[in-house]
Short mmCIF file of C-alpha atoms and ligand atoms in Angstrom, two decimals:
data_model
loop_
_atom_site.label_atom_id
_atom_site.label_comp_id
_atom_site.label_asym_id
_atom_site.label_seq_id
_atom_site.Cartn_x
_atom_site.Cartn_y
_atom_site.Cartn_z
CA MET U 974 246.60 80.93 201.60
CA ARG U 975 249.09 80.60 205.02
CA ARG U 976 251.32 83.45 205.11
CA ALA U 977 251.48 87.13 203.45
CA TRP U 978 254.92 88.58 203.43
CA LEU U 979 254.65 92.63 202.65
CA THR U 980 258.29 93.76 201.81
CA VAL U 981 259.39 97.10 200.84
CA ASP U 982 262.58 98.55 198.84
CA LEU U 983 263.43 101.52 200.68
CA GLU U 984 264.77 103.66 197.81
CA GLU U 985 264.57 106.89 196.05
CA TRP U 986 262.71 107.35 192.57
CA TYR U 987 266.16 108.28 191.15
CA HIS U 988 267.43 104.77 192.23
CA LEU U 989 265.58 103.14 189.18
CA ASP U 990 267.80 101.18 186.83
CA TYR U 991 267.02 103.02 183.97
CA LEU U 992 267.38 106.68 184.76
CA ASP U 993 270.50 109.10 185.13
CA LYS U 994 270.98 109.36 188.95
CA GLN U 995 272.92 112.38 189.40
CA ALA U 996 270.44 114.12 187.40
CA CYS U 997 267.13 112.92 188.72
CA MET U 998 268.77 113.75 191.98
CA ALA U 999 269.74 117.23 191.04
CA THR U 1000 265.99 117.91 190.87
CA GLY U 1001 265.34 117.51 194.49
CA VAL U 1002 262.51 115.85 194.31
CA ARG U 1003 262.34 113.26 196.74
CA VAL U 1004 259.03 109.96 197.59
CA MET U 1005 260.11 108.73 200.66
CA PRO U 1006 259.01 111.23 202.81
CA ASP U 1007 255.40 110.70 201.29
CA LEU U 1008 255.43 107.22 203.08
CA PHE U 1009 253.74 107.95 205.83
CA GLU U 1010 250.30 107.56 204.14
CA PHE U 1011 251.19 103.98 203.53
CA LEU U 1012 252.45 103.40 206.72
CA ASP U 1013 249.15 104.78 208.07
CA LEU U 1014 247.62 101.99 205.72
CA LEU U 1015 249.67 99.19 207.05
CA ASP U 1016 248.02 100.39 210.27
CA GLU U 1017 244.63 100.55 209.61
CA GLU U 1018 244.87 97.09 208.19
CA GLY U 1019 246.78 95.55 210.68
CA VAL U 1020 249.71 94.35 208.60
CA LYS U 1021 253.34 94.36 209.86
CA ALA U 1022 256.13 94.56 206.68
CA THR U 1023 259.58 94.29 206.07
CA PHE U 1024 261.61 97.18 204.79
CA PHE U 1025 264.81 97.22 202.93
CA CYS U 1026 266.88 100.16 202.97
CA VAL U 1027 269.29 101.51 200.54
CA ALA U 1028 271.96 102.73 202.49
CA GLU U 1029 272.67 106.04 201.33
CA VAL U 1030 269.47 107.32 201.78
CA ALA U 1031 269.15 106.11 205.48
CA GLU U 1032 270.63 109.24 207.06
CA GLU U 1033 268.07 111.78 205.34
CA ASN U 1034 265.17 109.66 206.18
CA ALA U 1035 266.07 108.39 209.61
CA ASP U 1036 262.46 110.00 210.74
CA ILE U 1037 260.77 107.62 208.45
CA LEU U 1038 263.00 104.52 209.68
CA MET U 1039 262.44 105.33 213.44
CA GLU U 1040 258.81 105.79 212.47
CA LEU U 1041 258.29 102.10 210.99
CA LEU U 1042 260.43 100.38 213.77
CA ARG U 1043 258.43 102.26 215.98
CA ARG U 1044 255.09 100.72 214.42
CA GLY U 1045 256.46 97.24 214.54
CA HIS U 1046 257.95 96.89 211.02
CA ALA U 1047 261.39 94.96 210.58
CA LEU U 1048 264.05 97.12 208.47
CA GLY U 1049 266.88 95.28 206.69
CA CYS U 1050 269.67 96.38 203.93
CA HIS U 1051 269.13 96.99 200.23
CA GLY U 1052 272.59 97.65 199.36
CA LEU U 1053 274.59 100.73 199.73
CA ASP U 1054 273.78 102.55 196.60
CA HIS U 1055 271.54 100.16 194.48
CA THR U 1056 274.09 98.94 192.25
CA ARG U 1057 273.95 95.49 190.67
CA LEU U 1058 275.50 93.02 192.57
CA THR U 1059 276.78 90.76 189.57
CA ASP U 1060 279.18 93.81 188.53
CA LYS U 1061 281.25 93.49 192.07
CA SER U 1062 283.39 90.92 193.54
CA VAL U 1063 282.76 89.30 196.81
CA ALA U 1064 285.61 91.29 198.58
CA GLN U 1065 284.11 94.87 197.12
CA PHE U 1066 280.25 93.45 198.34
CA GLN U 1067 281.38 92.51 201.68
CA GLU U 1068 283.08 95.98 202.02
CA GLU U 1069 280.08 98.06 200.76
CA THR U 1070 277.88 95.71 202.85
CA ILE U 1071 279.73 96.26 206.04
CA VAL U 1072 279.47 100.24 205.49
CA ALA U 1073 275.83 100.01 204.45
CA ARG U 1074 274.97 98.20 207.28
CA ARG U 1075 276.96 100.50 209.78
CA MET U 1076 274.86 103.60 208.08
CA ILE U 1077 271.40 102.05 208.41
CA GLU U 1078 272.11 101.18 212.09
CA LYS U 1079 273.78 104.43 212.67
CA ALA U 1080 270.34 105.95 211.46
CA THR U 1081 268.09 104.32 213.65
CA GLY U 1082 270.50 102.49 216.64
CA ARG U 1083 268.70 99.32 216.23
CA PRO U 1084 270.86 95.96 214.72
CA VAL U 1085 270.15 95.12 210.70
CA ASN U 1086 270.14 91.40 210.14
CA GLY U 1087 268.08 91.10 206.66
CA TYR U 1088 269.53 92.02 203.13
CA ARG U 1089 267.61 92.23 199.50
CA ALA U 1090 269.90 92.64 196.97
CA SER U 1091 269.22 95.25 194.29
CA CYS U 1092 267.32 94.03 191.06
CA PHE U 1093 267.50 90.96 192.57
CA THR U 1094 271.06 90.22 191.73
CA MET U 1095 272.11 88.10 194.49
CA GLU U 1096 274.24 85.18 193.78
CA ARG U 1097 275.66 82.10 195.96
CA ASP U 1098 279.07 83.47 196.90
CA LYS U 1099 277.71 86.50 197.83
CA LEU U 1100 275.12 85.04 200.19
CA GLU U 1101 277.76 83.19 201.85
CA ALA U 1102 279.85 86.29 202.23
CA LEU U 1103 276.37 87.75 203.81
CA ARG U 1104 276.09 85.00 206.34
CA ALA U 1105 279.91 85.50 207.42
CA LEU U 1106 279.01 89.00 208.47
CA GLY U 1107 276.16 88.07 210.45
CA PHE U 1108 273.22 88.61 208.56
CA THR U 1109 270.58 85.98 209.26
CA TYR U 1110 268.24 86.29 206.47
CA ASP U 1111 268.00 87.22 202.80
CA SER U 1112 264.86 87.97 200.03
CA SER U 1113 266.53 88.05 196.72
CA LYS U 1114 265.48 84.75 195.02
CA ILE U 1115 263.14 85.03 192.31
CA LEU U 1116 262.34 82.62 189.55
CA PHE U 1117 261.92 85.26 186.21
CA ALA U 1118 263.53 83.48 183.31
CA GLN U 1119 262.12 85.95 180.68
CA HIS U 1120 263.83 89.05 182.38
CA PRO U 1121 267.73 89.96 181.56
CA LEU U 1122 268.30 91.31 184.78
CA TYR U 1123 267.09 88.43 187.05
CA ARG U 1124 268.75 85.02 187.65
CA ASN U 1125 268.27 82.25 189.85
CA LEU U 1126 270.03 82.11 192.62
CA ASP U 1127 271.83 78.69 193.66
CA LEU U 1128 270.37 77.51 196.79
CA ALA U 1129 272.01 73.74 196.96
CA GLY U 1130 272.10 72.20 200.09
CA PHE U 1131 269.01 74.38 201.54
CA GLU U 1132 266.33 72.62 203.16
CA LYS U 1133 262.93 74.02 202.12
CA PRO U 1134 260.79 73.91 205.26
CA GLU U 1135 257.60 75.73 203.40
CA ASP U 1136 256.80 77.37 200.60
CA LEU U 1137 259.13 80.17 199.61
CA VAL U 1138 261.06 79.51 202.47
CA TYR U 1139 264.53 78.15 202.37
CA ALA U 1140 266.81 77.27 205.45
CA ASP U 1141 270.21 76.16 205.85
CA GLY U 1142 271.10 75.91 209.97
CA ASP U 1143 269.97 79.10 211.27
CA PHE U 1144 269.94 81.49 207.82
CA THR U 1145 266.61 81.93 205.93
CA GLU U 1146 266.26 82.65 202.37
CA TYR U 1147 262.68 83.96 201.28
CA GLU U 1148 261.65 83.65 197.77
CA ILE U 1149 260.07 86.35 195.52
CA PRO U 1150 257.20 83.99 193.94
CA THR U 1151 255.79 83.98 190.42
CA LEU U 1152 253.09 82.54 188.86
CA ASN U 1153 253.73 80.12 186.04
CA ILE U 1154 251.17 80.14 183.23
CA GLY U 1155 252.65 77.51 180.38
CA LYS U 1156 256.16 78.33 180.23
CA TYR U 1157 255.97 81.59 181.70
CA SER U 1158 256.44 82.72 184.98
CA LEU U 1159 254.99 86.26 185.89
CA PRO U 1160 256.18 88.22 189.00
CA ILE U 1161 252.75 89.10 189.86
CA SER U 1162 253.77 89.84 193.43
CA GLY U 1163 254.82 93.18 193.00
CA GLY U 1164 256.66 96.23 190.95
CA GLY U 1165 255.29 97.34 187.59
CA TYR U 1166 253.01 94.14 187.32
CA MET U 1167 250.80 95.00 190.33
CA ARG U 1168 250.55 98.60 188.96
CA LEU U 1169 249.98 97.52 185.51
CA PHE U 1170 247.12 94.92 186.01
CA PRO U 1171 243.37 95.95 186.96
CA TYR U 1172 242.23 94.64 190.17
CA TRP U 1173 240.05 92.26 188.98
CA LEU U 1174 242.85 90.67 186.90
CA LEU U 1175 245.27 90.50 189.70
CA LYS U 1176 242.40 88.37 191.77
CA LEU U 1177 242.12 86.52 188.67
CA LEU U 1178 245.88 85.55 188.85
CA LEU U 1179 246.29 85.38 192.70
CA ARG U 1180 243.26 82.47 192.42
CA LEU U 1181 245.52 80.45 190.06
CA TYR U 1182 248.51 81.22 192.08
CA GLU U 1183 246.75 79.38 194.90
CA LYS U 1184 246.99 76.37 193.22
CA GLN U 1185 250.41 76.39 192.99
CA HIS U 1186 251.56 78.08 196.48
CA GLN U 1187 250.84 78.33 199.85
CA ASN U 1188 252.39 81.31 200.64
CA PHE U 1189 252.84 85.03 199.39
CA THR U 1190 255.49 87.83 198.87
CA ILE U 1191 254.60 91.20 197.78
CA TYR U 1192 257.16 93.61 197.06
CA VAL U 1193 256.63 97.63 196.34
CA HIS U 1194 258.82 100.66 196.30
CA PRO U 1195 258.29 104.05 197.60
CA PHE U 1196 257.54 105.88 194.20
CA GLU U 1197 254.77 103.45 193.83
CA LEU U 1198 253.36 104.34 197.02
CA THR U 1199 252.79 108.27 196.31
CA ARG U 1200 251.08 110.48 193.71
CA ARG U 1201 253.75 112.99 193.56
CA ALA U 1202 254.69 113.83 190.13
CA LEU U 1203 258.16 112.41 188.88
CA PRO U 1204 260.26 115.04 186.86
CA LEU U 1205 261.05 112.59 184.62
CA PRO U 1206 263.99 113.40 181.89
CA LYS U 1207 262.18 114.52 178.60
CA ASP U 1208 264.39 112.30 176.39
CA LEU U 1209 263.01 109.20 178.28
CA GLY U 1210 261.73 106.50 175.90
CA PHE U 1211 258.26 105.83 175.92
CA MET U 1212 258.58 102.51 177.22
CA THR U 1213 260.90 103.37 180.06
CA ARG U 1214 258.17 106.54 180.91
CA PHE U 1215 255.44 103.96 181.02
CA ARG U 1216 257.56 101.11 183.25
CA CYS U 1217 257.63 104.33 185.82
CA LEU U 1218 254.16 105.88 185.63
CA VAL U 1219 251.67 103.30 184.81
CA GLY U 1220 249.25 102.70 187.60
CA ARG U 1221 250.75 104.91 190.30
CA ARG U 1222 247.67 106.95 190.88
CA GLY U 1223 245.53 104.16 192.11
CA ASN U 1224 247.89 101.66 193.74
CA LEU U 1225 247.31 102.19 197.37
CA LYS U 1226 244.16 101.56 196.85
CA LYS U 1227 245.05 98.41 194.73
CA LEU U 1228 247.56 97.55 197.39
CA ARG U 1229 244.52 97.90 200.55
CA LYS U 1230 242.58 95.54 198.24
CA VAL U 1231 245.17 92.58 197.48
CA ILE U 1232 245.91 92.72 201.36
CA ARG U 1233 242.33 92.63 202.31
CA TYR U 1234 241.72 89.96 199.38
CA LEU U 1235 244.72 87.78 200.89
CA LYS U 1236 243.45 88.39 204.39
CA LYS U 1237 240.07 86.76 203.43
CA ARG U 1238 241.93 83.82 202.06
CA GLY U 1239 243.44 82.87 205.36
CA ALA U 1240 246.75 85.03 205.09
CA ARG U 1241 248.50 86.17 207.94
CA PHE U 1242 250.55 89.19 207.29
CA GLU U 1243 254.07 89.13 209.36
CA THR U 1244 257.47 90.58 209.16
CA LEU U 1245 260.13 88.21 207.92
CA GLU U 1246 261.66 88.59 211.61
CA GLN U 1247 258.31 87.51 212.85
CA ASP U 1248 258.50 84.08 210.81
CA ARG U 1249 261.99 83.62 211.66
CA LYS U 1250 261.20 83.74 215.57
CA GLU U 1251 258.00 81.34 215.14
CA ARG U 1252 260.55 78.93 213.39
CA GLY U 1253 262.76 79.53 216.73
CA LEU U 1254 265.76 81.16 215.03
CA GLU U 1255 265.64 84.71 216.45
ZN1 LIG C 1360 265.60 98.17 194.58
#
């Protein structure tokens, strides 16, 4: 394994697609302030990560944003309010992105150049709009045919200088990898899957993955990095509750094991901005 990119979608638990945001917000429970334990883990493992922040929570979490920058991590934008891009016009997307970037930059005083679309809903015309706004990299591409939310981002005209990396001029797109098993593609690199699978199974899948890829991208969310109880609505269905809660308790420990395994396999952890620097792009 050559490189590993650890990415975090900085959002609140109530940004989960299947929850009633207003009702969940009203409970007053927040998970973002718990991130310090995770930041310490990254320091202990010598890992620099890339964070994508939902702009509407940037101001109330300015101390965490400042702290992660101070520790050498990179900070990008994960949209204004975590709504899907597929429901917006290009003009609306552009307007919202200008506002979102300004909000995050105001919270830290540092420029924002990277983007990840909520629920990986990036589309080609919006990617072009993003470039026109001066963003230099995006990480929203995922190949996951079975999931109705995810669609494949068209990158016609882009070169592929390296596994999971697509380049057009000085703009870079980073793919979130999946593991191909028969006709299925499993997104083993994060979210619910990493929480659901026990470590021994993840390790087995990573061994298979190494036969298909040289690089790896991990993606996690703050609610997966804390043990804080989530006041989920009582009428939530079993499957949704399961998706929210499975594997949270031991997840930080498991993540540490995965990091150590990847390092042992030769992977170097760096931020997406560091990767661009190495390509002579920053
Ligand atoms: Zn998200």
